[in-house]
Tab-separated table of C-alpha atoms in Angstrom:
chain	number	residue	atom	x	y	z
Z	1006	MET	CA	-44.361	-62.948	236.830
Z	1007	VAL	CA	-47.475	-62.043	238.850
Z	1008	PHE	CA	-50.044	-60.103	236.798
Z	1009	TRP	CA	-52.951	-60.176	239.206
Z	1010	GLY	CA	-51.648	-57.737	241.847
Z	1011	GLY	CA	-52.595	-54.563	239.989
Z	1012	VAL	CA	-55.219	-55.489	237.433
Z	1013	GLY	CA	-57.988	-55.736	240.028
Z	1014	CYS	CA	-58.083	-51.975	240.440
Z	1015	MET	CA	-59.028	-51.643	236.797
Z	1016	LEU	CA	-61.575	-54.467	236.892
Z	1017	ASP	CA	-63.364	-53.924	240.174
Z	1018	SER	CA	-65.482	-50.803	240.009
Z	1019	LYS	CA	-67.870	-52.037	242.724
Z	1020	THR	CA	-65.704	-51.753	245.804
Z	1021	GLY	CA	-68.493	-50.441	247.983
Z	1022	ARG	CA	-69.711	-52.066	251.155
Z	1023	GLU	CA	-72.753	-53.684	249.486
Z	1024	SER	CA	-70.622	-55.596	246.975
Z	1025	ALA	CA	-68.143	-56.658	249.651
Z	1026	LEU	CA	-70.931	-57.921	251.894
Z	1027	LYS	CA	-72.448	-59.986	249.116
Z	1028	GLY	CA	-69.039	-61.485	248.389
Z	1029	LEU	CA	-69.307	-61.107	244.624
Z	1030	ASN	CA	-67.227	-58.329	243.106
Z	1031	GLY	CA	-65.630	-57.531	239.783
Z	1032	ARG	CA	-62.379	-59.334	240.542
Z	1033	LEU	CA	-64.035	-62.570	241.644
Z	1034	ALA	CA	-66.405	-62.421	238.655
Z	1035	PHE	CA	-63.414	-61.977	236.331
Z	1036	ALA	CA	-61.633	-64.983	237.871
Z	1037	ILE	CA	-64.794	-67.102	237.562
Z	1038	ALA	CA	-65.208	-66.109	233.911
Z	1039	ALA	CA	-61.530	-66.757	233.128
Z	1040	ALA	CA	-61.688	-70.251	234.631
Z	1041	ALA	CA	-65.184	-71.314	233.538
Z	1042	LEU	CA	-65.427	-69.861	230.025
Z	1043	GLY	CA	-62.029	-71.225	229.061
Z	1044	SER	CA	-62.715	-74.731	230.374
Z	1045	ALA	CA	-66.439	-75.529	230.624
Z	1046	PHE	CA	-66.994	-74.030	227.163
Z	1047	GLN	CA	-64.574	-76.606	225.735
Z	1048	HIS	CA	-66.419	-79.382	227.543
Z	1049	GLY	CA	-69.901	-78.508	226.282
Z	1050	TYR	CA	-68.924	-77.303	222.810
Z	1051	ASN	CA	-67.088	-80.520	221.962
Z	1052	ILE	CA	-69.964	-82.666	223.228
Z	1053	GLY	CA	-72.448	-80.985	220.888
Z	1054	VAL	CA	-70.343	-79.925	217.913
Z	1055	VAL	CA	-70.227	-83.313	216.127
Z	1056	ASN	CA	-73.996	-83.877	216.096
Z	1057	SER	CA	-75.165	-81.578	213.281
Z	1058	PRO	CA	-72.347	-82.114	210.720
Z	1059	GLY	CA	-72.172	-85.870	211.391
Z	1060	GLU	CA	-73.592	-86.927	208.024
Z	1061	LEU	CA	-71.339	-84.443	206.193
Z	1062	ILE	CA	-68.249	-85.774	207.958
Z	1063	ARG	CA	-69.202	-89.395	207.217
Z	1064	THR	CA	-69.476	-88.522	203.515
Z	1065	TRP	CA	-66.086	-86.779	203.657
Z	1066	ILE	CA	-64.473	-89.804	205.356
Z	1067	ASN	CA	-65.500	-91.970	202.411
Z	1068	ASP	CA	-64.372	-89.334	199.871
Z	1069	SER	CA	-61.055	-88.916	201.688
Z	1070	HIS	CA	-60.382	-92.655	201.612
Z	1071	TYR	CA	-61.325	-92.821	197.907
Z	1072	ASN	CA	-58.967	-89.926	197.031
Z	1073	ARG	CA	-56.106	-91.702	198.802
Z	1074	THR	CA	-56.683	-95.286	197.668
Z	1075	GLY	CA	-59.054	-95.171	194.714
Z	1076	GLU	CA	-61.487	-97.402	196.623
Z	1077	SER	CA	-64.674	-96.538	198.466
Z	1078	LEU	CA	-65.335	-97.667	202.018
Z	1079	SER	CA	-68.322	-99.828	202.885
Z	1080	SER	CA	-71.065	-98.231	204.949
Z	1081	PRO	CA	-70.138	-100.241	208.101
Z	1082	ALA	CA	-66.492	-99.189	207.705
Z	1083	VAL	CA	-67.443	-95.498	207.498
Z	1084	THR	CA	-69.693	-95.909	210.546
Z	1085	LEU	CA	-66.856	-97.587	212.450
Z	1086	ILE	CA	-64.416	-94.763	211.693
Z	1087	TRP	CA	-67.013	-92.148	212.616
Z	1088	SER	CA	-67.856	-94.021	215.819
Z	1089	TRP	CA	-64.199	-93.942	216.799
Z	1090	ALA	CA	-64.003	-90.208	216.057
Z	1091	VAL	CA	-66.966	-89.622	218.390
Z	1092	SER	CA	-66.152	-92.098	221.169
Z	1093	VAL	CA	-62.412	-91.381	221.375
Z	1094	PHE	CA	-63.464	-88.071	222.972
Z	1095	CYS	CA	-64.608	-90.071	226.040
Z	1096	ILE	CA	-61.377	-92.088	226.051
Z	1097	GLY	CA	-59.477	-88.796	226.149
Z	1098	GLY	CA	-61.775	-87.665	228.954
Z	1099	ILE	CA	-60.888	-90.776	230.974
Z	1100	ILE	CA	-57.162	-90.083	230.465
Z	1101	GLY	CA	-57.555	-86.414	231.384
Z	1102	GLY	CA	-59.709	-87.176	234.412
Z	1103	SER	CA	-57.131	-89.620	235.768
Z	1104	LEU	CA	-54.385	-86.958	235.443
Z	1105	THR	CA	-56.339	-84.310	237.372
Z	1106	GLY	CA	-54.895	-85.077	240.802
Z	1107	ILE	CA	-51.265	-85.214	239.656
Z	1108	LEU	CA	-51.379	-81.928	237.728
Z	1109	ALA	CA	-53.453	-80.096	240.375
Z	1110	GLU	CA	-50.875	-81.022	243.032
Z	1111	ARG	CA	-47.720	-80.362	241.032
Z	1112	MET	CA	-48.727	-77.313	238.988
Z	1113	GLY	CA	-51.480	-75.799	241.108
Z	1114	ARG	CA	-55.101	-75.324	240.055
Z	1115	LYS	CA	-54.446	-72.232	237.941
Z	1116	GLY	CA	-51.147	-73.550	236.557
Z	1117	ALA	CA	-52.724	-76.841	235.508
Z	1118	LEU	CA	-55.652	-75.044	233.820
Z	1119	LEU	CA	-53.205	-72.937	231.793
Z	1120	PHE	CA	-51.081	-75.974	230.862
Z	1121	ASN	CA	-54.206	-77.896	229.846
Z	1122	ASN	CA	-54.761	-75.504	226.951
Z	1123	VAL	CA	-51.831	-77.179	225.187
Z	1124	PHE	CA	-54.097	-80.202	224.589
Z	1125	ALA	CA	-56.922	-77.938	223.353
Z	1126	ILE	CA	-54.634	-76.143	220.891
Z	1127	ILE	CA	-53.188	-79.393	219.510
Z	1128	GLY	CA	-56.668	-80.896	219.196
Z	1129	GLY	CA	-58.182	-77.766	217.660
Z	1130	LEU	CA	-55.454	-77.476	215.027
Z	1131	LEU	CA	-55.722	-81.164	214.096
Z	1132	GLU	CA	-59.500	-80.844	213.672
Z	1133	ALA	CA	-59.346	-77.550	211.780
Z	1134	PHE	CA	-56.870	-78.889	209.188
Z	1135	THR	CA	-58.137	-82.464	208.935
Z	1136	LYS	CA	-59.954	-81.771	205.647
Z	1137	THR	CA	-57.062	-79.765	204.181
Z	1138	ALA	CA	-54.709	-82.673	204.925
Z	1139	ASN	CA	-57.309	-85.166	203.627
Z	1140	SER	CA	-56.776	-87.239	206.775
Z	1141	TYR	CA	-59.591	-88.571	208.964
Z	1142	GLU	CA	-56.854	-89.915	211.264
Z	1143	MET	CA	-56.163	-86.291	212.207
Z	1144	LEU	CA	-59.828	-85.897	213.151
Z	1145	ILE	CA	-59.647	-88.912	215.483
Z	1146	ALA	CA	-56.374	-87.687	217.022
Z	1147	GLY	CA	-57.818	-84.185	217.448
Z	1148	ARG	CA	-60.876	-85.553	219.268
Z	1149	LEU	CA	-58.565	-87.553	221.561
Z	1150	PHE	CA	-56.545	-84.453	222.537
Z	1151	ILE	CA	-59.721	-82.406	223.042
Z	1152	GLY	CA	-61.063	-85.226	225.215
Z	1153	ILE	CA	-57.940	-85.113	227.413
Z	1154	ASN	CA	-58.420	-81.351	227.728
Z	1155	CYS	CA	-62.079	-81.723	228.722
Z	1156	GLY	CA	-61.331	-84.535	231.171
Z	1157	LEU	CA	-58.833	-82.312	232.961
Z	1158	ASN	CA	-61.169	-79.318	232.799
Z	1159	GLY	CA	-63.964	-81.315	234.450
Z	1160	GLY	CA	-61.786	-81.760	237.540
Z	1161	LEU	CA	-59.580	-78.668	237.603
Z	1162	ALA	CA	-62.136	-75.935	236.914
Z	1163	PRO	CA	-64.707	-76.907	239.615
Z	1164	MET	CA	-61.792	-77.347	242.051
Z	1165	TYR	CA	-60.452	-73.852	241.323
Z	1166	LEU	CA	-63.936	-72.289	241.383
Z	1167	SER	CA	-64.739	-73.939	244.723
Z	1168	GLU	CA	-61.492	-72.795	246.318
Z	1169	ILE	CA	-61.735	-69.137	245.260
Z	1170	SER	CA	-65.409	-68.650	246.264
Z	1171	PRO	CA	-66.802	-67.583	249.650
Z	1172	VAL	CA	-68.608	-70.361	251.555
Z	1173	HIS	CA	-72.063	-68.806	251.004
Z	1174	LEU	CA	-71.482	-68.573	247.223
Z	1175	ARG	CA	-69.696	-71.901	246.724
Z	1176	GLY	CA	-72.737	-73.745	245.318
Z	1177	ALA	CA	-73.734	-70.922	242.970
Z	1178	VAL	CA	-70.171	-70.493	241.685
Z	1179	GLY	CA	-69.835	-74.269	241.293
Z	1180	THR	CA	-73.010	-74.312	239.176
Z	1181	VAL	CA	-71.391	-71.814	236.777
Z	1182	TYR	CA	-69.359	-74.683	235.287
Z	1183	GLN	CA	-72.464	-76.620	234.227
Z	1184	LEU	CA	-74.154	-73.389	233.099
Z	1185	VAL	CA	-71.316	-72.677	230.665
Z	1186	VAL	CA	-71.431	-76.330	229.509
Z	1187	THR	CA	-75.135	-75.994	228.619
Z	1188	ILE	CA	-74.577	-72.624	226.916
Z	1189	SER	CA	-71.706	-74.003	224.830
Z	1190	ILE	CA	-73.749	-77.071	223.784
Z	1191	LEU	CA	-76.454	-74.680	222.577
Z	1192	VAL	CA	-73.859	-72.516	220.778
Z	1193	SER	CA	-72.448	-75.584	218.999
Z	1194	GLN	CA	-75.962	-76.614	217.910
Z	1195	ILE	CA	-76.691	-73.134	216.536
Z	1196	LEU	CA	-73.361	-72.814	214.707
Z	1197	GLY	CA	-73.799	-76.345	213.310
Z	1198	MET	CA	-76.999	-75.448	211.464
Z	1199	GLU	CA	-76.887	-75.676	207.661
Z	1200	SER	CA	-77.459	-71.939	207.352
Z	1201	LEU	CA	-74.246	-71.238	209.318
Z	1202	LEU	CA	-71.210	-73.563	209.569
Z	1203	GLY	CA	-72.874	-76.960	209.059
Z	1204	THR	CA	-71.912	-77.130	205.387
Z	1205	PRO	CA	-69.580	-79.405	203.367
Z	1206	THR	CA	-66.930	-76.666	203.195
Z	1207	LEU	CA	-67.222	-74.973	206.591
Z	1208	TRP	CA	-67.476	-77.871	209.087
Z	1209	PRO	CA	-63.678	-77.897	209.744
Z	1210	ILE	CA	-64.016	-74.273	210.931
Z	1211	LEU	CA	-66.891	-75.374	213.192
Z	1212	LEU	CA	-64.607	-77.954	214.824
Z	1213	GLY	CA	-61.623	-75.617	214.904
Z	1214	LEU	CA	-63.499	-72.926	216.845
Z	1215	THR	CA	-62.520	-74.849	219.980
Z	1216	LEU	CA	-59.287	-72.806	219.741
Z	1217	VAL	CA	-61.181	-69.634	220.742
Z	1218	PRO	CA	-61.900	-70.486	224.416
Z	1219	ALA	CA	-58.323	-71.787	224.766
Z	1220	ALA	CA	-56.965	-68.454	223.521
Z	1221	TYR	CA	-59.333	-66.570	225.841
Z	1222	GLN	CA	-58.189	-68.479	228.929
Z	1223	LEU	CA	-54.512	-68.103	228.056
Z	1224	ILE	CA	-55.046	-64.328	227.897
Z	1225	ALA	CA	-57.386	-63.870	230.894
Z	1226	LEU	CA	-56.350	-66.428	233.537
Z	1227	PRO	CA	-52.771	-65.121	234.076
Z	1228	PHE	CA	-54.345	-61.950	235.504
Z	1229	CYS	CA	-56.002	-64.027	238.268
Z	1230	PRO	CA	-54.342	-65.423	241.398
Z	1231	GLU	CA	-53.689	-69.046	242.195
Z	1232	SER	CA	-56.180	-70.651	244.580
Z	1233	PRO	CA	-55.496	-69.154	248.058
Z	1234	LYS	CA	-56.140	-72.570	249.629
Z	1235	TYR	CA	-53.622	-74.283	247.379
Z	1236	THR	CA	-51.062	-71.536	248.027
Z	1237	LEU	CA	-51.358	-71.900	251.819
Z	1238	LEU	CA	-52.213	-75.562	252.339
Z	1239	ASN	CA	-49.994	-77.068	249.651
Z	1240	LYS	CA	-47.183	-74.528	249.386
Z	1241	GLY	CA	-47.227	-73.060	252.905
Z	1242	LYS	CA	-47.026	-69.488	251.565
Z	1243	GLU	CA	-49.265	-67.566	253.963
Z	1244	ILE	CA	-48.486	-64.018	252.789
Z	1245	GLU	CA	-49.036	-64.875	249.133
Z	1246	SER	CA	-52.245	-66.709	250.048
Z	1247	GLN	CA	-53.556	-63.669	251.913
Z	1248	ARG	CA	-52.687	-61.399	248.975
Z	1249	ALA	CA	-54.634	-63.698	246.633
Z	1250	LEU	CA	-57.632	-63.808	248.982
Z	1251	THR	CA	-57.593	-60.013	249.405
Z	1252	TRP	CA	-57.588	-59.592	245.627
Z	1253	LEU	CA	-60.502	-62.004	245.165
Z	1254	ARG	CA	-62.632	-60.493	247.935
Z	1255	GLY	CA	-61.917	-56.868	247.033
Z	1256	THR	CA	-61.352	-56.074	250.716
Z	1257	LEU	CA	-58.628	-56.334	253.364
Z	1258	GLU	CA	-61.086	-57.944	255.790
Z	1259	VAL	CA	-60.205	-61.570	255.094
Z	1260	HIS	CA	-59.023	-62.534	258.597
Z	1261	ASP	CA	-61.862	-64.987	259.287
Z	1262	GLU	CA	-61.275	-66.901	256.048
Z	1263	MET	CA	-57.520	-66.944	256.669
Z	1264	ASP	CA	-58.138	-68.318	260.181
Z	1265	GLU	CA	-60.301	-71.112	258.709
Z	1266	MET	CA	-57.593	-72.012	256.197
Z	1267	ARG	CA	-54.905	-71.928	258.919
Z	1268	ALA	CA	-57.009	-74.317	261.010
Z	1269	GLU	CA	-57.320	-76.656	258.018
Z	1270	PHE	CA	-53.565	-76.310	257.418
Z	1271	GLU	CA	-52.774	-77.307	261.011
Z	1272	ALA	CA	-55.210	-80.232	260.835
Z	1273	MET	CA	-53.537	-81.460	257.626
Z	1274	LYS	CA	-50.177	-81.655	259.405
Z	1275	LEU	CA	-51.597	-84.286	261.754
Z	1276	VAL	CA	-52.628	-86.713	258.999
Z	1277	PRO	CA	-50.476	-88.444	256.360
Z	1278	LYS	CA	-50.582	-87.357	252.729
Z	1279	THR	CA	-53.656	-88.770	251.018
Z	1280	THR	CA	-52.906	-91.673	248.670
Z	1281	LEU	CA	-55.201	-93.908	246.613
Z	1282	LYS	CA	-54.820	-96.643	249.242
Z	1283	GLU	CA	-55.737	-94.177	252.008
Z	1284	MET	CA	-58.751	-93.020	250.003
Z	1285	LEU	CA	-60.052	-96.582	249.716
Z	1286	THR	CA	-59.259	-97.806	253.248
Z	1287	ASN	CA	-59.744	-94.805	255.560
Z	1288	PRO	CA	-63.457	-94.772	256.593
Z	1289	SER	CA	-63.536	-90.963	256.963
Z	1290	LEU	CA	-62.379	-90.650	253.325
Z	1291	ARG	CA	-64.120	-93.705	251.867
Z	1292	ALA	CA	-67.607	-92.499	252.837
Z	1293	PRO	CA	-67.391	-89.129	250.988
Z	1294	MET	CA	-65.599	-90.875	248.099
Z	1295	ASN	CA	-68.527	-93.282	247.732
Z	1296	ILE	CA	-70.916	-90.320	247.679
Z	1297	ALA	CA	-68.868	-88.412	245.070
Z	1298	VAL	CA	-68.653	-91.473	242.807
Z	1299	MET	CA	-72.366	-92.251	243.174
Z	1300	MET	CA	-73.344	-88.694	242.260
Z	1301	MET	CA	-71.167	-88.850	239.126
Z	1302	LEU	CA	-72.764	-92.184	238.195
Z	1303	ALA	CA	-76.215	-90.728	238.888
Z	1304	GLN	CA	-75.525	-87.983	236.361
Z	1305	GLN	CA	-74.433	-90.310	233.558
Z	1306	LEU	CA	-76.705	-93.321	234.251
Z	1307	SER	CA	-79.760	-91.060	234.425
Z	1308	GLY	CA	-79.992	-91.558	230.658
Z	1309	ILE	CA	-79.634	-87.872	229.780
Z	1310	ASN	CA	-77.319	-88.547	226.829
Z	1311	ALA	CA	-79.647	-91.286	225.552
Z	1312	VAL	CA	-82.686	-88.996	225.800
Z	1313	MET	CA	-80.791	-86.224	224.011
Z	1314	TYR	CA	-79.877	-88.691	221.250
Z	1315	PHE	CA	-83.420	-90.052	220.899
Z	1316	SER	CA	-85.053	-86.609	220.939
Z	1317	THR	CA	-84.798	-85.978	217.182
Z	1318	ASP	CA	-86.485	-89.305	216.382
Z	1319	ILE	CA	-89.314	-88.501	218.805
Z	1320	PHE	CA	-89.770	-85.030	217.345
Z	1321	MET	CA	-89.953	-86.467	213.822
Z	1322	SER	CA	-92.393	-89.191	214.912
Z	1323	ALA	CA	-94.683	-86.404	216.124
Z	1324	GLY	CA	-94.886	-85.124	212.554
Z	1325	LEU	CA	-92.149	-82.480	212.662
Z	1326	THR	CA	-89.917	-82.114	209.619
Z	1327	ALA	CA	-86.163	-82.665	209.895
Z	1328	GLU	CA	-85.584	-78.890	209.880
Z	1329	THR	CA	-88.305	-78.233	212.459
Z	1330	SER	CA	-86.915	-81.048	214.627
Z	1331	GLN	CA	-83.562	-79.272	214.581
Z	1332	TYR	CA	-85.202	-76.117	215.921
Z	1333	ALA	CA	-87.048	-78.186	218.549
Z	1334	THR	CA	-83.683	-79.578	219.654
Z	1335	LEU	CA	-82.380	-76.004	219.933
Z	1336	GLY	CA	-85.405	-75.175	222.076
Z	1337	MET	CA	-84.555	-78.107	224.326
Z	1338	GLY	CA	-80.992	-76.818	224.640
Z	1339	GLY	CA	-82.307	-73.366	225.484
Z	1340	MET	CA	-84.485	-74.831	228.241
Z	1341	ASN	CA	-81.418	-76.624	229.610
Z	1342	VAL	CA	-79.596	-73.282	229.867
Z	1343	LEU	CA	-82.603	-71.533	231.445
Z	1344	MET	CA	-83.084	-74.154	234.165
Z	1345	THR	CA	-79.367	-74.215	234.972
Z	1346	VAL	CA	-79.615	-70.455	235.573
Z	1347	VAL	CA	-82.587	-71.087	237.884
Z	1348	SER	CA	-80.582	-73.777	239.712
Z	1349	LEU	CA	-77.689	-71.340	240.137
Z	1350	ALA	CA	-80.042	-68.750	241.618
Z	1351	ILE	CA	-81.721	-71.035	244.169
Z	1352	ILE	CA	-79.031	-73.559	245.130
Z	1353	GLU	CA	-77.784	-71.606	248.148
Z	1354	LYS	CA	-81.339	-71.405	249.515
Z	1355	ALA	CA	-82.703	-74.831	248.541
Z	1356	GLY	CA	-79.501	-76.777	249.172
Z	1357	ARG	CA	-77.624	-79.398	247.184
Z	1358	LYS	CA	-79.387	-82.490	248.494
Z	1359	THR	CA	-82.887	-81.067	247.950
Z	1360	LEU	CA	-82.242	-80.063	244.332
Z	1361	MET	CA	-80.499	-83.373	243.600
Z	1362	LEU	CA	-83.497	-85.304	244.958
Z	1363	ILE	CA	-86.030	-83.185	243.061
Z	1364	GLY	CA	-84.087	-83.751	239.844
Z	1365	LEU	CA	-83.590	-87.509	240.226
Z	1366	VAL	CA	-87.151	-88.301	241.388
Z	1367	GLY	CA	-88.659	-86.050	238.713
Z	1368	MET	CA	-86.555	-87.706	235.996
Z	1369	MET	CA	-87.575	-91.167	237.239
Z	1370	PHE	CA	-91.319	-90.515	236.922
Z	1371	ASP	CA	-90.804	-88.628	233.660
Z	1372	VAL	CA	-88.846	-91.459	232.023
Z	1373	ILE	CA	-91.522	-94.008	233.054
Z	1374	LEU	CA	-94.184	-91.873	231.343
Z	1375	LEU	CA	-91.878	-91.435	228.331
Z	1376	THR	CA	-91.553	-95.224	228.011
Z	1377	VAL	CA	-95.343	-95.618	228.031
Z	1378	CYS	CA	-95.782	-92.870	225.406
Z	1379	LEU	CA	-93.115	-94.316	223.108
Z	1380	ALA	CA	-94.595	-97.800	223.378
Z	1381	LEU	CA	-98.139	-96.620	222.621
Z	1382	LYS	CA	-97.466	-93.695	220.259
Z	1383	ASP	CA	-98.975	-95.586	217.279
Z	1384	VAL	CA	-102.207	-96.131	219.230
Z	1385	ALA	CA	-102.926	-92.451	219.810
Z	1386	ALA	CA	-101.324	-89.591	217.854
Z	1387	TRP	CA	-101.390	-87.217	220.826
Z	1388	LEU	CA	-98.973	-89.465	222.738
Z	1389	ALA	CA	-96.216	-88.573	220.261
Z	1390	TYR	CA	-96.741	-84.869	220.959
Z	1391	PHE	CA	-96.875	-85.530	224.698
Z	1392	SER	CA	-93.480	-87.265	224.334
Z	1393	ILE	CA	-92.006	-83.936	223.201
Z	1394	VAL	CA	-93.285	-82.283	226.369
Z	1395	LEU	CA	-91.859	-85.124	228.472
Z	1396	ILE	CA	-88.409	-84.754	226.910
Z	1397	ILE	CA	-88.371	-81.028	227.698
Z	1398	VAL	CA	-89.557	-81.715	231.280
Z	1399	TYR	CA	-86.852	-84.391	231.578
Z	1400	VAL	CA	-84.185	-81.824	230.648
Z	1401	VAL	CA	-85.696	-79.382	233.170
Z	1402	PHE	CA	-85.343	-81.913	236.007
Z	1403	PHE	CA	-81.791	-82.793	234.913
Z	1404	ALA	CA	-80.729	-79.149	234.912
Z	1405	THR	CA	-82.310	-78.594	238.342
Z	1406	GLY	CA	-79.651	-80.622	240.154
Z	1407	PRO	CA	-78.049	-83.712	238.556
Z	1408	GLY	CA	-76.552	-81.653	235.738
Z	1409	SER	CA	-74.444	-79.351	237.905
Z	1410	ILE	CA	-74.216	-80.565	241.507
Z	1411	PRO	CA	-71.986	-83.678	241.022
Z	1412	TRP	CA	-69.218	-81.552	239.468
Z	1413	PHE	CA	-68.682	-79.334	242.500
Z	1414	LEU	CA	-70.017	-81.566	245.301
Z	1415	VAL	CA	-66.810	-83.620	245.191
Z	1416	THR	CA	-64.786	-80.468	245.931
Z	1417	GLU	CA	-66.990	-79.727	248.958
Z	1418	LEU	CA	-66.644	-83.176	250.549
Z	1419	PHE	CA	-62.838	-83.195	250.918
Z	1420	ASN	CA	-60.127	-81.016	252.399
Z	1421	SER	CA	-57.366	-79.618	250.229
Z	1422	SER	CA	-54.985	-82.569	250.663
Z	1423	ALA	CA	-57.549	-85.176	249.577
Z	1424	ARG	CA	-59.389	-83.045	247.006
Z	1425	PRO	CA	-57.118	-83.635	243.959
Z	1426	MET	CA	-57.122	-87.429	244.380
Z	1427	ALA	CA	-60.876	-87.527	245.056
Z	1428	THR	CA	-61.604	-85.291	242.070
Z	1429	ALA	CA	-59.444	-87.437	239.771
Z	1430	ILE	CA	-61.322	-90.594	240.819
Z	1431	ALA	CA	-64.796	-89.012	240.529
Z	1432	VAL	CA	-64.150	-87.343	237.149
Z	1433	THR	CA	-62.628	-90.538	235.713
Z	1434	VAL	CA	-65.703	-92.506	236.859
Z	1435	ASN	CA	-67.938	-89.897	235.166
Z	1436	TRP	CA	-66.128	-90.252	231.833
Z	1437	VAL	CA	-66.039	-94.069	232.030
Z	1438	ALA	CA	-69.808	-94.133	232.659
Z	1439	ASN	CA	-70.304	-91.656	229.804
Z	1440	PHE	CA	-68.289	-93.935	227.492
Z	1441	ILE	CA	-70.214	-97.067	228.552
Z	1442	VAL	CA	-73.631	-95.423	228.033
Z	1443	GLY	CA	-72.563	-94.079	224.635
Z	1444	LEU	CA	-71.223	-97.462	223.567
Z	1445	GLY	CA	-74.048	-99.600	224.925
Z	1446	PHE	CA	-77.196	-97.542	224.374
Z	1447	LEU	CA	-77.741	-98.222	220.659
Z	1448	PRO	CA	-77.343	-102.038	220.818
Z	1449	ILE	CA	-79.633	-102.239	223.872
Z	1450	GLN	CA	-82.119	-99.858	222.259
Z	1451	GLU	CA	-82.264	-102.059	219.144
Z	1452	LEU	CA	-82.923	-105.059	221.404
Z	1453	LEU	CA	-85.519	-103.513	223.743
Z	1454	GLY	CA	-86.960	-100.638	221.683
Z	1455	PRO	CA	-88.664	-97.942	223.789
Z	1456	TYR	CA	-88.443	-100.171	226.882
Z	1457	VAL	CA	-84.711	-99.350	227.080
Z	1458	PHE	CA	-85.649	-96.380	229.264
Z	1459	ILE	CA	-86.943	-98.706	232.002
Z	1460	ILE	CA	-83.262	-99.462	232.724
Z	1461	PHE	CA	-82.648	-95.763	233.382
Z	1462	ALA	CA	-85.776	-95.588	235.549
Z	1463	GLY	CA	-84.269	-98.357	237.698
Z	1464	PHE	CA	-80.979	-96.487	238.028
Z	1465	LEU	CA	-82.813	-93.261	238.911
Z	1466	ALA	CA	-84.840	-95.040	241.616
Z	1467	PHE	CA	-81.635	-96.399	243.185
Z	1468	PHE	CA	-79.788	-93.070	243.056
Z	1469	SER	CA	-82.827	-91.250	244.506
Z	1470	TRP	CA	-82.780	-93.650	247.465
Z	1471	PHE	CA	-79.000	-93.276	247.864
Z	1472	THR	CA	-79.202	-89.468	247.814
Z	1473	TRP	CA	-81.998	-89.460	250.391
Z	1474	LYS	CA	-80.221	-91.863	252.767
Z	1475	LYS	CA	-76.508	-91.138	252.319
Z	1476	VAL	CA	-75.825	-87.664	250.917
Z	1477	PRO	CA	-75.362	-84.903	253.518
Z	1478	GLU	CA	-76.360	-81.280	253.006
Z	1479	THR	CA	-73.196	-79.181	252.520
Z	1480	LYS	CA	-74.889	-75.798	252.131
Z	1481	ASN	CA	-73.091	-73.039	254.106
Z	1482	LYS	CA	-70.736	-75.547	255.772
Z	1483	THR	CA	-66.970	-75.092	255.785
Z	1484	ILE	CA	-64.710	-77.897	254.528
Z	1485	GLU	CA	-63.553	-78.534	258.108
Z	1486	GLU	CA	-67.151	-78.911	259.331
Z	1487	ILE	CA	-67.942	-81.378	256.531
Z	1488	SER	CA	-64.732	-83.373	257.159
Z	1489	ALA	CA	-65.480	-83.492	260.909
Z	1490	MET	CA	-68.932	-84.875	260.152
Z	1491	PHE	CA	-67.470	-87.818	258.206
Z	1492	ARG	CA	-64.813	-88.405	260.895
Z	1493	GLN	CA	-67.571	-88.729	263.493
Z	1494	GLN	CA	-69.504	-91.169	261.303
Z	1495	SER	CA	-66.430	-93.382	260.917
Z	1496	TYR	CA	-66.183	-94.026	264.654
């Protein structure tokens, strides 16, 4: 049943010429919210939600084991179980990321997003009732299912958002995904405070709240159309594609966009269906694939997760109490949200490559200064306070470009036939890198101390060079123009 044909009239009150010219109207905004809030919110919320109640959950794991066996666990055993509960989220992300291409092709972008909520519901229920069932195994299983959901969301949502947006809004709409991720991380940090849900009795509710965005998307997304590009290019249904595009634009004047999609459709008929082998051997596909993978690696190997982890220790070394450090961390999360909003506002003017370079180069110099301050903080007290400033500046540079651009850049570099496969590869690489950094940071940090950040400075220097030399500017370019550019380079 198609719900979206009539609901737009109720939603879109701004049908005037000004709104149509700008390309953003009530219907498109509703579709963006339905896709992003239901998916990106899961991604960010489940990254941040385990941080605050971590000590409470570790205590409960030991109590749970004692209630079942009459024996207490050793401290290393509790840490091991807790580490699995945290890291299995990334393993789920790797699984979900690798399934992106298959589900996007077979079920459509919208259909796959709706189906993906099954994993969120299973995971949310397992987490919410883990304490009631006195089973930490349920917690680990719940985190795995939520990870699969987030891995799929990281590929499907930016793909859908890219394909429903006008060319001149594609970057801004793509940034919405990362914006919602940063907002949901901040929400999870606020709700996890001891004065709210971060208590020995309420933490299962904190984890179970991941059911809310799943319910929202299951209610809202059916009112939105499938991606017009997918409908035409993958299903060959031109009339249905035009209906979807008309709904999203709030106007009947969609002939130019339909002509562009028809041209892409005709071009696709001349090339074989994109396979993994084709992606790795065809020069016109391999070049953008290398760029997409490198940008995903740049995001994770920038050290952002390590800096976020180390922030509380730095705040406390500057003389802040544990409670004050928690508020400082919230302030850092708020700055992340603010700068992502700024990035969204300026990306269509500044361009993807420019913002990516500003972010990577700024982070490189910042992390070098941070290393110096951490190494010498006992020499001069003011260096510890300056470290706080550097962490906030680091987050600002991350949010400027590296935080959001890699997620949607991959969807801009490929046509519709190659996009699902390319997205699956890039998202899987992102989650694998995330898992490796999470697993390896603490042992390396114990070995090198504050000098661990020099490793990230080296990565940032390399990725800055790569972005400058290899990454093209995709601002205001159609998919066909971008694909033609790589075809020319391959000859």
